[in-house]
Amino acid sequence: MQPDERAVAEANELYWDSDTPIAEIAERLDLSRRALYDAVQPLSAGERCGRCGGDLLFANRSSRKSGFATCAECGAEDLVEDTVTGDPKTPHLSVIKADAAASVREDARAQDLRHRAVVLGGAAIAGVAIGSVAAWLATRRE
């Protein structure tokens, strides 16, 4: 069952302007959770995309709370002012943790690459040394 325009407007108002749980909103509007999610429309972040100038949108409450909006035109994500608290460009703690984890992974990859380069270089030097000794021995027997 598709909700009527009034139910869609009320669903969006309750979803975006309150902390009312999804199940409670769905029950209040006599909708299934799936129908409620289909009725909720992305919320404008009130800012433009830095890449293409498109409208930045919050897809759900979580993206709004974290401050990450997605461009309606190019799909790029951008950190915007938290419209809930009004804090300027303050990422949610989970975003900070994700960034820190990504940094740790990058550092580990860099260390792994350095280790591989040292091992490969060492093997090359050992090969040259062994080849040189073998060539020296071969010319000495003649």
JSON list of C-alpha atoms in Angstrom, two decimals:
[
{"chain": "A", "resi": 1, "resn": "MET", "atom": "CA", "xyz": [0.00, 0.00, 0.00]},
{"chain": "A", "resi": 2, "resn": "GLN", "atom": "CA", "xyz": [1.40, 3.38, -1.05]},
{"chain": "A", "resi": 3, "resn": "PRO", "atom": "CA", "xyz": [1.01, 6.17, 1.51]},
{"chain": "A", "resi": 4, "resn": "ASP", "atom": "CA", "xyz": [-0.93, 9.29, 0.48]},
{"chain": "A", "resi": 5, "resn": "GLU", "atom": "CA", "xyz": [0.70, 12.74, 0.28]},
{"chain": "A", "resi": 6, "resn": "ARG", "atom": "CA", "xyz": [-0.34, 13.62, 3.83]},
{"chain": "A", "resi": 7, "resn": "ALA", "atom": "CA", "xyz": [1.24, 10.42, 5.21]},
{"chain": "A", "resi": 8, "resn": "VAL", "atom": "CA", "xyz": [4.44, 11.05, 3.21]},
{"chain": "A", "resi": 9, "resn": "ALA", "atom": "CA", "xyz": [4.70, 14.60, 4.57]},
{"chain": "A", "resi": 10, "resn": "GLU", "atom": "CA", "xyz": [4.03, 13.42, 8.13]},
{"chain": "A", "resi": 11, "resn": "ALA", "atom": "CA", "xyz": [6.50, 10.54, 7.77]},
{"chain": "A", "resi": 12, "resn": "ASN", "atom": "CA", "xyz": [9.24, 12.91, 6.63]},
{"chain": "A", "resi": 13, "resn": "GLU", "atom": "CA", "xyz": [8.48, 15.39, 9.42]},
{"chain": "A", "resi": 14, "resn": "LEU", "atom": "CA", "xyz": [8.52, 12.69, 12.11]},
{"chain": "A", "resi": 15, "resn": "TYR", "atom": "CA", "xyz": [11.61, 11.02, 10.67]},
{"chain": "A", "resi": 16, "resn": "TRP", "atom": "CA", "xyz": [13.74, 14.12, 10.22]},
{"chain": "A", "resi": 17, "resn": "ASP", "atom": "CA", "xyz": [12.48, 16.41, 13.00]},
{"chain": "A", "resi": 18, "resn": "SER", "atom": "CA", "xyz": [12.21, 13.96, 15.89]},
{"chain": "A", "resi": 19, "resn": "ASP", "atom": "CA", "xyz": [14.01, 11.06, 17.49]},
{"chain": "A", "resi": 20, "resn": "THR", "atom": "CA", "xyz": [10.89, 8.91, 17.25]},
{"chain": "A", "resi": 21, "resn": "PRO", "atom": "CA", "xyz": [11.89, 5.30, 16.51]},
{"chain": "A", "resi": 22, "resn": "ILE", "atom": "CA", "xyz": [11.12, 3.99, 13.02]},
{"chain": "A", "resi": 23, "resn": "ALA", "atom": "CA", "xyz": [8.80, 1.29, 14.33]},
{"chain": "A", "resi": 24, "resn": "GLU", "atom": "CA", "xyz": [6.75, 3.88, 16.23]},
{"chain": "A", "resi": 25, "resn": "ILE", "atom": "CA", "xyz": [6.48, 6.18, 13.19]},
{"chain": "A", "resi": 26, "resn": "ALA", "atom": "CA", "xyz": [5.40, 3.25, 11.01]},
{"chain": "A", "resi": 27, "resn": "GLU", "atom": "CA", "xyz": [2.82, 2.15, 13.56]},
{"chain": "A", "resi": 28, "resn": "ARG", "atom": "CA", "xyz": [1.49, 5.70, 14.01]},
{"chain": "A", "resi": 29, "resn": "LEU", "atom": "CA", "xyz": [1.04, 6.10, 10.24]},
{"chain": "A", "resi": 30, "resn": "ASP", "atom": "CA", "xyz": [-0.18, 2.51, 9.75]},
{"chain": "A", "resi": 31, "resn": "LEU", "atom": "CA", "xyz": [2.67, 1.73, 7.35]},
{"chain": "A", "resi": 32, "resn": "SER", "atom": "CA", "xyz": [5.13, -1.12, 7.08]},
{"chain": "A", "resi": 33, "resn": "ARG", "atom": "CA", "xyz": [8.73, -0.21, 7.85]},
{"chain": "A", "resi": 34, "resn": "ARG", "atom": "CA", "xyz": [9.58, -0.75, 4.15]},
{"chain": "A", "resi": 35, "resn": "ALA", "atom": "CA", "xyz": [6.77, 1.61, 3.07]},
{"chain": "A", "resi": 36, "resn": "LEU", "atom": "CA", "xyz": [8.00, 4.16, 5.61]},
{"chain": "A", "resi": 37, "resn": "TYR", "atom": "CA", "xyz": [11.58, 3.99, 4.31]},
{"chain": "A", "resi": 38, "resn": "ASP", "atom": "CA", "xyz": [10.25, 4.35, 0.75]},
{"chain": "A", "resi": 39, "resn": "ALA", "atom": "CA", "xyz": [8.23, 7.43, 1.81]},
{"chain": "A", "resi": 40, "resn": "VAL", "atom": "CA", "xyz": [11.11, 9.19, 3.58]},
{"chain": "A", "resi": 41, "resn": "GLN", "atom": "CA", "xyz": [12.89, 11.52, 1.16]},
{"chain": "A", "resi": 42, "resn": "PRO", "atom": "CA", "xyz": [16.52, 12.63, 1.49]},
{"chain": "A", "resi": 43, "resn": "LEU", "atom": "CA", "xyz": [16.98, 15.85, 3.44]},
{"chain": "A", "resi": 44, "resn": "SER", "atom": "CA", "xyz": [18.86, 18.75, 1.93]},
{"chain": "A", "resi": 45, "resn": "ALA", "atom": "CA", "xyz": [22.02, 19.66, 3.85]},
{"chain": "A", "resi": 46, "resn": "GLY", "atom": "CA", "xyz": [21.62, 23.24, 2.64]},
{"chain": "A", "resi": 47, "resn": "GLU", "atom": "CA", "xyz": [25.06, 23.23, 1.00]},
{"chain": "A", "resi": 48, "resn": "ARG", "atom": "CA", "xyz": [26.41, 22.69, -2.50]},
{"chain": "A", "resi": 49, "resn": "CYS", "atom": "CA", "xyz": [28.85, 20.00, -3.62]},
{"chain": "A", "resi": 50, "resn": "GLY", "atom": "CA", "xyz": [32.43, 21.22, -3.83]},
{"chain": "A", "resi": 51, "resn": "ARG", "atom": "CA", "xyz": [33.03, 19.13, -6.96]},
{"chain": "A", "resi": 52, "resn": "CYS", "atom": "CA", "xyz": [30.03, 19.75, -9.19]},
{"chain": "A", "resi": 53, "resn": "GLY", "atom": "CA", "xyz": [27.82, 22.26, -7.37]},
{"chain": "A", "resi": 54, "resn": "GLY", "atom": "CA", "xyz": [24.94, 19.82, -6.90]},
{"chain": "A", "resi": 55, "resn": "ASP", "atom": "CA", "xyz": [22.69, 19.74, -3.84]},
{"chain": "A", "resi": 56, "resn": "LEU", "atom": "CA", "xyz": [24.14, 17.84, -0.86]},
{"chain": "A", "resi": 57, "resn": "LEU", "atom": "CA", "xyz": [21.60, 15.51, 0.76]},
{"chain": "A", "resi": 58, "resn": "PHE", "atom": "CA", "xyz": [21.40, 13.45, 3.93]},
{"chain": "A", "resi": 59, "resn": "ALA", "atom": "CA", "xyz": [20.13, 9.99, 2.97]},
{"chain": "A", "resi": 60, "resn": "ASN", "atom": "CA", "xyz": [19.15, 9.04, 6.52]},
{"chain": "A", "resi": 61, "resn": "ARG", "atom": "CA", "xyz": [19.43, 10.08, 10.17]},
{"chain": "A", "resi": 62, "resn": "SER", "atom": "CA", "xyz": [22.82, 8.43, 10.56]},
{"chain": "A", "resi": 63, "resn": "SER", "atom": "CA", "xyz": [24.37, 10.40, 7.72]},
{"chain": "A", "resi": 64, "resn": "ARG", "atom": "CA", "xyz": [22.87, 13.59, 9.15]},
{"chain": "A", "resi": 65, "resn": "LYS", "atom": "CA", "xyz": [24.23, 12.83, 12.62]},
{"chain": "A", "resi": 66, "resn": "SER", "atom": "CA", "xyz": [27.71, 12.07, 11.24]},
{"chain": "A", "resi": 67, "resn": "GLY", "atom": "CA", "xyz": [27.66, 15.21, 9.09]},
{"chain": "A", "resi": 68, "resn": "PHE", "atom": "CA", "xyz": [28.26, 13.38, 5.82]},
{"chain": "A", "resi": 69, "resn": "ALA", "atom": "CA", "xyz": [26.02, 14.39, 2.95]},
{"chain": "A", "resi": 70, "resn": "THR", "atom": "CA", "xyz": [25.94, 12.90, -0.54]},
{"chain": "A", "resi": 71, "resn": "CYS", "atom": "CA", "xyz": [25.73, 14.94, -3.73]},
{"chain": "A", "resi": 72, "resn": "ALA", "atom": "CA", "xyz": [22.52, 14.35, -5.65]},
{"chain": "A", "resi": 73, "resn": "GLU", "atom": "CA", "xyz": [24.36, 14.92, -8.94]},
{"chain": "A", "resi": 74, "resn": "CYS", "atom": "CA", "xyz": [27.77, 13.20, -8.76]},
{"chain": "A", "resi": 75, "resn": "GLY", "atom": "CA", "xyz": [27.42, 11.00, -5.63]},
{"chain": "A", "resi": 76, "resn": "ALA", "atom": "CA", "xyz": [30.43, 12.54, -3.87]},
{"chain": "A", "resi": 77, "resn": "GLU", "atom": "CA", "xyz": [30.35, 12.62, -0.07]},
{"chain": "A", "resi": 78, "resn": "ASP", "atom": "CA", "xyz": [31.20, 15.79, 1.81]},
{"chain": "A", "resi": 79, "resn": "LEU", "atom": "CA", "xyz": [31.43, 16.74, 5.47]},
{"chain": "A", "resi": 80, "resn": "VAL", "atom": "CA", "xyz": [28.93, 19.51, 6.22]},
{"chain": "A", "resi": 81, "resn": "GLU", "atom": "CA", "xyz": [27.74, 21.43, 9.24]},
{"chain": "A", "resi": 82, "resn": "ASP", "atom": "CA", "xyz": [25.80, 19.22, 11.60]},
{"chain": "A", "resi": 83, "resn": "THR", "atom": "CA", "xyz": [22.26, 20.47, 11.14]},
{"chain": "A", "resi": 84, "resn": "VAL", "atom": "CA", "xyz": [21.18, 18.75, 14.35]},
{"chain": "A", "resi": 85, "resn": "THR", "atom": "CA", "xyz": [23.65, 20.44, 16.72]},
{"chain": "A", "resi": 86, "resn": "GLY", "atom": "CA", "xyz": [24.81, 23.32, 14.53]},
{"chain": "A", "resi": 87, "resn": "ASP", "atom": "CA", "xyz": [28.45, 22.36, 15.13]},
{"chain": "A", "resi": 88, "resn": "PRO", "atom": "CA", "xyz": [30.54, 23.42, 12.15]},
{"chain": "A", "resi": 89, "resn": "LYS", "atom": "CA", "xyz": [32.01, 20.45, 10.29]},
{"chain": "A", "resi": 90, "resn": "THR", "atom": "CA", "xyz": [32.38, 18.25, 13.38]},
{"chain": "A", "resi": 91, "resn": "PRO", "atom": "CA", "xyz": [32.51, 14.61, 12.36]},
{"chain": "A", "resi": 92, "resn": "HIS", "atom": "CA", "xyz": [30.83, 12.03, 14.54]},
{"chain": "A", "resi": 93, "resn": "LEU", "atom": "CA", "xyz": [33.17, 9.90, 16.69]},
{"chain": "A", "resi": 94, "resn": "SER", "atom": "CA", "xyz": [32.59, 6.85, 14.44]},
{"chain": "A", "resi": 95, "resn": "VAL", "atom": "CA", "xyz": [33.85, 8.89, 11.46]},
{"chain": "A", "resi": 96, "resn": "ILE", "atom": "CA", "xyz": [36.99, 9.87, 13.40]},
{"chain": "A", "resi": 97, "resn": "LYS", "atom": "CA", "xyz": [37.55, 6.21, 14.32]},
{"chain": "A", "resi": 98, "resn": "ALA", "atom": "CA", "xyz": [37.06, 5.12, 10.70]},
{"chain": "A", "resi": 99, "resn": "ASP", "atom": "CA", "xyz": [39.58, 7.74, 9.54]},
{"chain": "A", "resi": 100, "resn": "ALA", "atom": "CA", "xyz": [42.09, 6.60, 12.19]},
{"chain": "A", "resi": 101, "resn": "ALA", "atom": "CA", "xyz": [41.61, 2.96, 11.18]},
{"chain": "A", "resi": 102, "resn": "ALA", "atom": "CA", "xyz": [42.19, 3.86, 7.53]},
{"chain": "A", "resi": 103, "resn": "SER", "atom": "CA", "xyz": [45.37, 5.70, 8.52]},
{"chain": "A", "resi": 104, "resn": "VAL", "atom": "CA", "xyz": [46.61, 2.66, 10.47]},
{"chain": "A", "resi": 105, "resn": "ARG", "atom": "CA", "xyz": [45.88, 0.41, 7.46]},
{"chain": "A", "resi": 106, "resn": "GLU", "atom": "CA", "xyz": [47.81, 2.77, 5.16]},
{"chain": "A", "resi": 107, "resn": "ASP", "atom": "CA", "xyz": [50.78, 2.79, 7.57]},
{"chain": "A", "resi": 108, "resn": "ALA", "atom": "CA", "xyz": [50.73, -1.02, 7.73]},
{"chain": "A", "resi": 109, "resn": "ARG", "atom": "CA", "xyz": [50.65, -1.24, 3.92]},
{"chain": "A", "resi": 110, "resn": "ALA", "atom": "CA", "xyz": [53.60, 1.18, 3.68]},
{"chain": "A", "resi": 111, "resn": "GLN", "atom": "CA", "xyz": [55.59, -0.88, 6.19]},
{"chain": "A", "resi": 112, "resn": "ASP", "atom": "CA", "xyz": [54.74, -4.06, 4.30]},
{"chain": "A", "resi": 113, "resn": "LEU", "atom": "CA", "xyz": [55.92, -2.51, 1.03]},
{"chain": "A", "resi": 114, "resn": "ARG", "atom": "CA", "xyz": [59.17, -1.36, 2.64]},
{"chain": "A", "resi": 115, "resn": "HIS", "atom": "CA", "xyz": [59.75, -4.85, 4.05]},
{"chain": "A", "resi": 116, "resn": "ARG", "atom": "CA", "xyz": [59.13, -6.43, 0.65]},
{"chain": "A", "resi": 117, "resn": "ALA", "atom": "CA", "xyz": [61.53, -3.98, -1.02]},
{"chain": "A", "resi": 118, "resn": "VAL", "atom": "CA", "xyz": [64.27, -4.80, 1.51]},
{"chain": "A", "resi": 119, "resn": "VAL", "atom": "CA", "xyz": [63.77, -8.57, 1.08]},
{"chain": "A", "resi": 120, "resn": "LEU", "atom": "CA", "xyz": [63.74, -8.28, -2.73]},
{"chain": "A", "resi": 121, "resn": "GLY", "atom": "CA", "xyz": [66.81, -6.03, -2.70]},
{"chain": "A", "resi": 122, "resn": "GLY", "atom": "CA", "xyz": [68.62, -8.41, -0.38]},
{"chain": "A", "resi": 123, "resn": "ALA", "atom": "CA", "xyz": [67.78, -11.37, -2.63]},
{"chain": "A", "resi": 124, "resn": "ALA", "atom": "CA", "xyz": [69.05, -9.46, -5.67]},
{"chain": "A", "resi": 125, "resn": "ILE", "atom": "CA", "xyz": [72.33, -8.61, -3.95]},
{"chain": "A", "resi": 126, "resn": "ALA", "atom": "CA", "xyz": [72.75, -12.22, -2.81]},
{"chain": "A", "resi": 127, "resn": "GLY", "atom": "CA", "xyz": [72.09, -13.41, -6.37]},
{"chain": "A", "resi": 128, "resn": "VAL", "atom": "CA", "xyz": [74.69, -11.04, -7.78]},
{"chain": "A", "resi": 129, "resn": "ALA", "atom": "CA", "xyz": [77.23, -12.17, -5.15]},
{"chain": "A", "resi": 130, "resn": "ILE", "atom": "CA", "xyz": [76.60, -15.86, -5.79]},
{"chain": "A", "resi": 131, "resn": "GLY", "atom": "CA", "xyz": [76.76, -15.32, -9.55]},
{"chain": "A", "resi": 132, "resn": "SER", "atom": "CA", "xyz": [80.03, -13.43, -9.20]},
{"chain": "A", "resi": 133, "resn": "VAL", "atom": "CA", "xyz": [81.58, -16.16, -7.06]},
{"chain": "A", "resi": 134, "resn": "ALA", "atom": "CA", "xyz": [80.40, -18.84, -9.51]},
{"chain": "A", "resi": 135, "resn": "ALA", "atom": "CA", "xyz": [81.84, -16.90, -12.47]},
{"chain": "A", "resi": 136, "resn": "TRP", "atom": "CA", "xyz": [85.13, -16.39, -10.65]},
{"chain": "A", "resi": 137, "resn": "LEU", "atom": "CA", "xyz": [85.35, -20.11, -9.82]},
{"chain": "A", "resi": 138, "resn": "ALA", "atom": "CA", "xyz": [84.51, -21.09, -13.40]},
{"chain": "A", "resi": 139, "resn": "THR", "atom": "CA", "xyz": [87.26, -18.88, -14.86]},
{"chain": "A", "resi": 140, "resn": "ARG", "atom": "CA", "xyz": [89.79, -20.00, -12.28]},
{"chain": "A", "resi": 141, "resn": "ARG", "atom": "CA", "xyz": [89.50, -23.72, -13.22]},
{"chain": "A", "resi": 142, "resn": "GLU", "atom": "CA", "xyz": [90.57, -23.09, -16.80]}
]
